[in-house]
Short mmCIF file of C-alpha atoms and ligand atoms in Angstrom, two decimals:
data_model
loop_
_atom_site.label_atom_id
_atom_site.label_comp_id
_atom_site.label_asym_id
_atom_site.label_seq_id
_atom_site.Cartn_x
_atom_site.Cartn_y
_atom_site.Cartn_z
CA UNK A 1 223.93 23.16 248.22
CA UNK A 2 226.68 24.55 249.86
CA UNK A 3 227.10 27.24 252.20
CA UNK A 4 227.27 30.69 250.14
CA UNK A 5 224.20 29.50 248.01
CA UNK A 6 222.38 28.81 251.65
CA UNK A 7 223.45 32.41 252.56
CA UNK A 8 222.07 33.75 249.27
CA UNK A 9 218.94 32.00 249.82
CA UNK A 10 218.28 33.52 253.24
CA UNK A 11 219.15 36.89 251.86
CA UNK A 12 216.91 36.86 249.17
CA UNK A 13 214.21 35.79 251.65
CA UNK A 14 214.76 38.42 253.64
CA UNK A 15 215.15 41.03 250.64
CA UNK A 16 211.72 39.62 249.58
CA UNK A 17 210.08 40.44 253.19
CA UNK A 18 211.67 43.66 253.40
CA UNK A 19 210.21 44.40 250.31
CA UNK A 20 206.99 42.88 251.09
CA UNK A 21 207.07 45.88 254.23
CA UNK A 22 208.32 48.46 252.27
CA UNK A 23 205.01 47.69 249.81
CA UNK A 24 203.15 48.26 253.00
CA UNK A 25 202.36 44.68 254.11
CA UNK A 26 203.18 45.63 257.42
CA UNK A 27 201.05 42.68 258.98
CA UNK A 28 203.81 40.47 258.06
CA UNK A 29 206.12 42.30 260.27
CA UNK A 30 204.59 40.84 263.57
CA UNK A 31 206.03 37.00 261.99
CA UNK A 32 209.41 38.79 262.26
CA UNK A 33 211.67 38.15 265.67
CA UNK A 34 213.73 40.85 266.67
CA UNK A 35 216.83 38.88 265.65
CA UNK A 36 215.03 38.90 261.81
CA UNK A 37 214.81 42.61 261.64
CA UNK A 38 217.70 43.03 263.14
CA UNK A 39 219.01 40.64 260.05
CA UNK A 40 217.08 42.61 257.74
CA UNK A 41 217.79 46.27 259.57
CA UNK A 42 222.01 44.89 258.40
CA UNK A 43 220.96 43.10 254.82
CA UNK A 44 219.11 47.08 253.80
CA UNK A 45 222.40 48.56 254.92
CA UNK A 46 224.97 45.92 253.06
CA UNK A 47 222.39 46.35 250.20
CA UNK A 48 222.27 50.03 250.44
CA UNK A 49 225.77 50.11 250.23
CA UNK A 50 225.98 47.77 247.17
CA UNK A 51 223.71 49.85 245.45
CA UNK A 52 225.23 53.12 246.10
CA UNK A 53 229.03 51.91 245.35
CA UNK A 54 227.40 50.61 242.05
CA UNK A 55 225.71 54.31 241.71
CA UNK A 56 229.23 55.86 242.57
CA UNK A 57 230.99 53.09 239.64
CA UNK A 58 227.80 54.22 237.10
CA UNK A 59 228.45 57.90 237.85
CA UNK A 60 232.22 57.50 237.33
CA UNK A 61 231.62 55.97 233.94
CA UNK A 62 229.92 58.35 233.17
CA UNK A 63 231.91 61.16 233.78
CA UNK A 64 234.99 59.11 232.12
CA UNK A 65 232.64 58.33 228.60
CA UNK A 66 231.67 61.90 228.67
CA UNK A 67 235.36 63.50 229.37
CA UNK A 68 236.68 60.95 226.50
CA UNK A 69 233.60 62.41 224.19
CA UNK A 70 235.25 65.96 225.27
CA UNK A 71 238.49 64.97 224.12
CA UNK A 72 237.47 63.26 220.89
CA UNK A 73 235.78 66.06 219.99
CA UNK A 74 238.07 68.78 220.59
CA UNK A 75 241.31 66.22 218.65
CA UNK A 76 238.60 66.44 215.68
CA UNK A 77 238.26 69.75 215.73
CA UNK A 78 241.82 70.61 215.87
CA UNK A 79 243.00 67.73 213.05
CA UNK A 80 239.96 69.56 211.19
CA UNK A 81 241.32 72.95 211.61
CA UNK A 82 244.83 71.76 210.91
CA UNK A 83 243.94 69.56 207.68
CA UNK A 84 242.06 73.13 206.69
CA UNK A 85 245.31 75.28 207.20
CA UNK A 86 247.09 72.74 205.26
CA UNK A 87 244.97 72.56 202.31
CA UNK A 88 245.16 76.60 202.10
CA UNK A 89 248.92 76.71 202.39
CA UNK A 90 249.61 73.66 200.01
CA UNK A 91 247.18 75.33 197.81
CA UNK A 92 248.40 78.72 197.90
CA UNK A 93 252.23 77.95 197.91
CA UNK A 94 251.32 75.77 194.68
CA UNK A 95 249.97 78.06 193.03
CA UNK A 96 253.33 79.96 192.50
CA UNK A 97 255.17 77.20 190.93
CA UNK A 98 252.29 76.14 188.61
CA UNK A 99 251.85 79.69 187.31
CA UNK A 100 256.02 79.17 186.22
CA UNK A 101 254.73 76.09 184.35
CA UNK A 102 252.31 77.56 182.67
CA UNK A 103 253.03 80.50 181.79
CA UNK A 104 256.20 78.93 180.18
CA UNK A 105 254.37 76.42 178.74
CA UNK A 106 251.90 78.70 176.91
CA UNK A 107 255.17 80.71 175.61
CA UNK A 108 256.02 77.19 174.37
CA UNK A 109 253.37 76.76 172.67
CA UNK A 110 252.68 80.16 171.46
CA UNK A 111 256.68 80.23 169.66
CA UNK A 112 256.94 76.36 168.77
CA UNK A 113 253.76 75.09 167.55
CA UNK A 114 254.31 74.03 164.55
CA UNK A 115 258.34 74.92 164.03
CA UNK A 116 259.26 71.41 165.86
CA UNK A 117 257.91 67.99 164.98
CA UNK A 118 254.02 66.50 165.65
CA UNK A 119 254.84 64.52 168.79
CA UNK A 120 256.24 67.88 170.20
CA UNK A 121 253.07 69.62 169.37
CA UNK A 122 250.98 67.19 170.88
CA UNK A 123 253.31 66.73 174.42
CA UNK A 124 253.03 70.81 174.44
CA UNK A 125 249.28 70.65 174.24
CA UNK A 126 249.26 67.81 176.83
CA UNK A 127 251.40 69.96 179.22
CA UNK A 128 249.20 72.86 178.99
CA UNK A 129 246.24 70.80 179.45
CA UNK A 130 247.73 69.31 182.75
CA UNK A 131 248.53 72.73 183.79
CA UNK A 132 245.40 74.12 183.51
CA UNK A 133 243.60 71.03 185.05
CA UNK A 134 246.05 71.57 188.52
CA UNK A 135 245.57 75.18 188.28
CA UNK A 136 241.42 74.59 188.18
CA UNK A 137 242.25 71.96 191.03
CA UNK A 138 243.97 74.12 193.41
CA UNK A 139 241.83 77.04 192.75
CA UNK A 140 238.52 74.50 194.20
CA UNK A 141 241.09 73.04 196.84
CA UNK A 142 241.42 76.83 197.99
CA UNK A 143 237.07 77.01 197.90
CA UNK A 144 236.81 73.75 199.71
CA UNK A 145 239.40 75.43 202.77
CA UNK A 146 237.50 78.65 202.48
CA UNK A 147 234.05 77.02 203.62
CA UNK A 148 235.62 77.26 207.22
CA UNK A 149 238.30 80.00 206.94
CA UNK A 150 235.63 82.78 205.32
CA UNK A 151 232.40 82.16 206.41
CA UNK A 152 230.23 84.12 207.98
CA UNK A 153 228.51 83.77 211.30
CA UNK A 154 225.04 82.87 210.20
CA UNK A 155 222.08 84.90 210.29
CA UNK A 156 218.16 84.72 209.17
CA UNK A 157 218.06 83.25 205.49
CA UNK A 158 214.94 82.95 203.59
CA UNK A 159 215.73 80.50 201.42
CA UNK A 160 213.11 81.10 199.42
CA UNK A 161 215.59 84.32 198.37
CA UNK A 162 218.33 81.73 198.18
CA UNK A 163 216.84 80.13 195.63
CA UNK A 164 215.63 82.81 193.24
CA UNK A 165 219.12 83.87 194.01
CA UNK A 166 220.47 80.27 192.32
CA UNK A 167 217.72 80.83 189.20
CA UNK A 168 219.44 83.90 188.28
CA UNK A 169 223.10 82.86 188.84
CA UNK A 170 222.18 79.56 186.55
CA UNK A 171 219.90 81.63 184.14
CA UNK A 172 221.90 80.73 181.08
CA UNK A 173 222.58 77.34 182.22
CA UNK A 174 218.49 76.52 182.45
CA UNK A 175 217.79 77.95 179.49
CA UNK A 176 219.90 76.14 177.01
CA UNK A 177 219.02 73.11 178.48
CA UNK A 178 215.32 73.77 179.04
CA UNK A 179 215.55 72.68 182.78
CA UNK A 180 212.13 73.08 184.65
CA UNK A 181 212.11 74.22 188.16
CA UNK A 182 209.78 73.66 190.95
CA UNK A 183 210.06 74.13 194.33
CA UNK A 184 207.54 73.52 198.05
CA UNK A 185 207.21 76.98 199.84
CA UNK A 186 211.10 77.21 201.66
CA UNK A 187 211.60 77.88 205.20
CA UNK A 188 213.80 80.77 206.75
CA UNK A 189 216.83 79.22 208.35
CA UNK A 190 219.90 80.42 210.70
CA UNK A 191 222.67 80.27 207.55
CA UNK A 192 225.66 81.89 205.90
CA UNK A 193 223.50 83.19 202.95
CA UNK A 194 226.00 82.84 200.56
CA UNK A 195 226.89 79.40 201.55
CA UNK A 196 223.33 78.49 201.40
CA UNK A 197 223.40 79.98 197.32
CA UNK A 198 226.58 77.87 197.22
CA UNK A 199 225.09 74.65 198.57
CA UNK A 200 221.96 74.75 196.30
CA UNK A 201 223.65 76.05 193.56
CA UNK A 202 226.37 73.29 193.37
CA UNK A 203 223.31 70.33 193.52
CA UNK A 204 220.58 72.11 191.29
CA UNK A 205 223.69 72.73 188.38
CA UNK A 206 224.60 69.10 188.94
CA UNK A 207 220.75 68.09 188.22
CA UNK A 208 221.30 70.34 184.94
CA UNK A 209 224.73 68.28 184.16
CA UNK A 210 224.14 64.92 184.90
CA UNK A 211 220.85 65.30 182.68
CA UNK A 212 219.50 62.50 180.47
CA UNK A 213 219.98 63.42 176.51
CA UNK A 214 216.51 62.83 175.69
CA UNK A 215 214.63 64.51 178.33
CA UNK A 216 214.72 68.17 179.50
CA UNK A 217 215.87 68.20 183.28
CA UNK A 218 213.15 68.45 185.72
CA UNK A 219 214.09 69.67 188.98
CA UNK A 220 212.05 69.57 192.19
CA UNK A 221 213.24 71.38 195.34
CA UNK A 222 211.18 70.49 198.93
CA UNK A 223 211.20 71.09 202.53
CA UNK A 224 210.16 69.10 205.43
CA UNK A 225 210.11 69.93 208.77
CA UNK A 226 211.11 67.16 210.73
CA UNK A 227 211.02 67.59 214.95
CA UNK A 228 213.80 70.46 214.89
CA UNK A 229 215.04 70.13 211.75
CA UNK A 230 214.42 70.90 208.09
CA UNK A 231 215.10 68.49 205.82
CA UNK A 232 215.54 69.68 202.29
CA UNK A 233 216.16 67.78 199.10
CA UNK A 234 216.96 68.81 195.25
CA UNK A 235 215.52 65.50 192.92
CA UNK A 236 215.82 65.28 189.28
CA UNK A 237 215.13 62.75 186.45
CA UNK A 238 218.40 63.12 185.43
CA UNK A 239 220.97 59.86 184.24
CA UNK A 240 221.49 58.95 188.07
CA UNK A 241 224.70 57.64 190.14
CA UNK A 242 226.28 53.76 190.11
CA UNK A 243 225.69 51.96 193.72
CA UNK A 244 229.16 51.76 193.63
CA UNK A 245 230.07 54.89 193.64
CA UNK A 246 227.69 55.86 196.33
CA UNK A 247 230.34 55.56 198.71
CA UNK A 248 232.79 58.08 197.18
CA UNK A 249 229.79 60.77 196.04
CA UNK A 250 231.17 63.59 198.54
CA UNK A 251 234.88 62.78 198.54
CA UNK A 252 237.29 65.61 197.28
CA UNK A 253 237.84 65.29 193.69
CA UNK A 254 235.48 62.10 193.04
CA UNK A 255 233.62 61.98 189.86
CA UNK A 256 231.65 59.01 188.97
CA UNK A 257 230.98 60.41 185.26
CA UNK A 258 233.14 60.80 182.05
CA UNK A 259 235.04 63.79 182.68
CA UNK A 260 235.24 64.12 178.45
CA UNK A 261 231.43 64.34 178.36
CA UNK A 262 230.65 66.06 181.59
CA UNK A 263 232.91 68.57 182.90
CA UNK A 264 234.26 69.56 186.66
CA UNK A 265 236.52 68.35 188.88
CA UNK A 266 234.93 66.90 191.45
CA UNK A 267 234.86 69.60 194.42
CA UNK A 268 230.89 70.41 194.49
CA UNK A 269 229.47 68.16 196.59
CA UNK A 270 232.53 67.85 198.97
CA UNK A 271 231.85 71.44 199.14
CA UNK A 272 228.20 71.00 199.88
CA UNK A 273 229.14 68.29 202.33
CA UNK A 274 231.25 70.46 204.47
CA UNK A 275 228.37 73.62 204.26
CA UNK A 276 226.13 71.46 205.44
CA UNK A 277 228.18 70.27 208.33
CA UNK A 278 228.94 73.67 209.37
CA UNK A 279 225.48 74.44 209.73
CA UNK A 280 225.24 71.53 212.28
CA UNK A 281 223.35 69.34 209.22
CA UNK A 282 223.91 65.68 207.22
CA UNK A 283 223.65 65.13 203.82
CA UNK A 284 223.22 62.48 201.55
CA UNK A 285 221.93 60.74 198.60
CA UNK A 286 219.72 58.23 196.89
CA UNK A 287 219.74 57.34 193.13
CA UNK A 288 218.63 54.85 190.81
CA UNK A 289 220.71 54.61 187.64
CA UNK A 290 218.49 55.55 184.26
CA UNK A 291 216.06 57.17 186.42
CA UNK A 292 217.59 60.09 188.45
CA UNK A 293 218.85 61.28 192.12
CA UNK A 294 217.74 62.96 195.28
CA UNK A 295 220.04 64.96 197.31
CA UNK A 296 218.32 65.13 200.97
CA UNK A 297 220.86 67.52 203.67
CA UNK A 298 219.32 69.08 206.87
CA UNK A 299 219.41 71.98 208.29
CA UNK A 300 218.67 72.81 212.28
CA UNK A 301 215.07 74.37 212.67
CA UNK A 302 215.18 75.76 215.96
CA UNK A 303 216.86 79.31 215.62
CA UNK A 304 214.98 80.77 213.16
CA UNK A 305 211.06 81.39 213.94
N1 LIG B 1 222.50 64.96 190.18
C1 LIG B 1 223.39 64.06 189.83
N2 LIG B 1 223.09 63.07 188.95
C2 LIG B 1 224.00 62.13 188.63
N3 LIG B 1 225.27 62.09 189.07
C3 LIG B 1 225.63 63.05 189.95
C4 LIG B 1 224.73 64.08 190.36
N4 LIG B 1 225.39 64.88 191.23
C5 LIG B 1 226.63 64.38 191.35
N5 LIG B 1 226.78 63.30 190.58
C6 LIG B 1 228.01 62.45 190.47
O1 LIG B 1 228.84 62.76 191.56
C7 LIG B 1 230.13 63.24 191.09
C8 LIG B 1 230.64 64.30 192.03
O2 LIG B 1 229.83 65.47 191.96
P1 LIG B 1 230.52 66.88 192.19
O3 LIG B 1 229.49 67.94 192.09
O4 LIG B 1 231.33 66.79 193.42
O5 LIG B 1 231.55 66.98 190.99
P2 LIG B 1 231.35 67.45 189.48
O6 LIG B 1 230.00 68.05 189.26
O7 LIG B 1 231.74 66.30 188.63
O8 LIG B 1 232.47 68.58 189.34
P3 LIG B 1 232.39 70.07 189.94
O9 LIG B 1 231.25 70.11 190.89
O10 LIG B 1 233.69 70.22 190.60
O11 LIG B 1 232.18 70.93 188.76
C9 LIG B 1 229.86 63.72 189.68
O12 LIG B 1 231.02 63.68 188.90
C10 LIG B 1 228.80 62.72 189.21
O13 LIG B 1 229.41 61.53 188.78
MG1 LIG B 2 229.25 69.49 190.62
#
């Protein structure tokens, strides 16, 4: 034993009877010589110290996690509102160009079918198809930028009205594919109403889409309150999403389907993904193949009641 573990024994020994007097076993202090509380009197102050320079360092941290937190935040927020500035303008400044390319290419089509050979038929009808895919493509690019740049500030929404709302917008839609509806009694919700139509509207038409052939969609819509949120989810028994493309399900322009068989582009649910983050939610998903899907997203309880 050397010396500083002797030292550390007789401070712990003395930590142990100050402790012992600040429990209130005073009796034990009459065992003490002066020279032991005068020991102990120093060891409280060194350990006072120690404690409140390690206070001080824990405080410090502290402050420095929380200012980098700050920081993060607003460099988010700024590459968010930038990346949403340049989606609009690359959008919008496209838009010219392809309308050139089109337009020609429809003239194209409209005087040459026919008059040149078969492969030139065929590249004209390719070039008009690609035209009118970018055109659809920068037309949701502009939607997806507008989530942030045009909504509103959010007020009470019964979502109850929200989703009658949907029913008539998708009217046709359910019909011809003899979709059945159901739906728990909905909360009312601090939203951008028509965000909210937007957001259900985008996952109860993909329940109708992704449908199985041989079984008319059946769509449930329910609401939990959870502690101070609402957590709301759209299931169906439609044909359900790969486990591998889980990963990918709210990523601009991601399809995990066929485009020939089901149509779209991709945008909805990157859409719905950045609705629900503006309204201070998460969303997500869960799916078995063959069986059908559940789209959960929450929505912040507190505002509204
Ligand atoms: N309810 C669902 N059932 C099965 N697959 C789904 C469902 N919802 C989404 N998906 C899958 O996720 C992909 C992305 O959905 P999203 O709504 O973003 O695009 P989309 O419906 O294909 O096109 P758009 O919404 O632009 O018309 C779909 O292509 C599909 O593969
Ligand atoms: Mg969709």
């Amino acid at each position: 034993m050397d010396e500083s573990d002797v030292k550390q024994q007789e401070r712990n020994e003395l930590r142990r009877r100050a402790e012992e007097v600040l429990r209130g076993r005073t009796e034990r202090l009459r065992e003490l010589s002066s020279e032991d509380i005068e020991k102990l009197v120093h060891e409280l102050s060194v350990h006072q110290i120690e404690l409140e320079m390690q206070n001080e360092e824990l405080r410090r941290a502290h402050d420095e996690l929380e200012k980098r937190v700050e920081e993060q935040t607003a460099e988010l927020a700024r590459s968010n509102a930038e990346l949403e500035q340049f989606a609009y303008i690359a959008s919008h400044d496209l838009q010219e160009p392809l309308r050139t390319v089109s337009g020609f290419t429809q003239l194209l089509a409209k005087r040459y079918r026919g008059k040149l050979d078969k492969d030139a038929d065929d590249f004209i009808s390719y070039i008009v198809d690609g035209a009118t895919r970018m055109q659809k493509m920068i037309d949701d690019l502009l939607e997806y930028s507008r989530v942030g740049t045009r909504g509103k500030p959010f007020e009470r929404t019964d979502l109850e009205a929200v989703f009658n709302q949907v029913l008539t917008n998708l009217k046709v839609s359910i019909e011809q594919n003899g979709a059945v509806l159901t739906h728990d009694p909905l909360p009312t919700v601090m939203a951008d109403a028509t965000q909210m139509v937007q957001l259900f509207q985008n996952l109860i038409s993909n329940a109708i889409k992704f449908r199985k052939k041989d079984e008319p969609p059946r769509i449930h819509v329910s609401a939990e309150r959870m502690g101070d949120e609402w957590v709301l989810s759209v299931r169906d028994n439609g044909i359900g999403i790969a486990p591998e493309f889980m990963g990918r399900l709210f990523q601009v322009f991601a399809r995990g389907h066929a485009s020939s068989e089901y149509p779209g582009t991709g945008i909805g649910l990157a859409i719905c993904k950045r609705i629900v983050e503006r309204h201070g939610g998460r969303i997500w998903a869960e799916s078995e193949p063959g069986k059908g899907s559940t789209f959960y997203f929450t929505i912040p309880a507190r505002d509204a009641r």
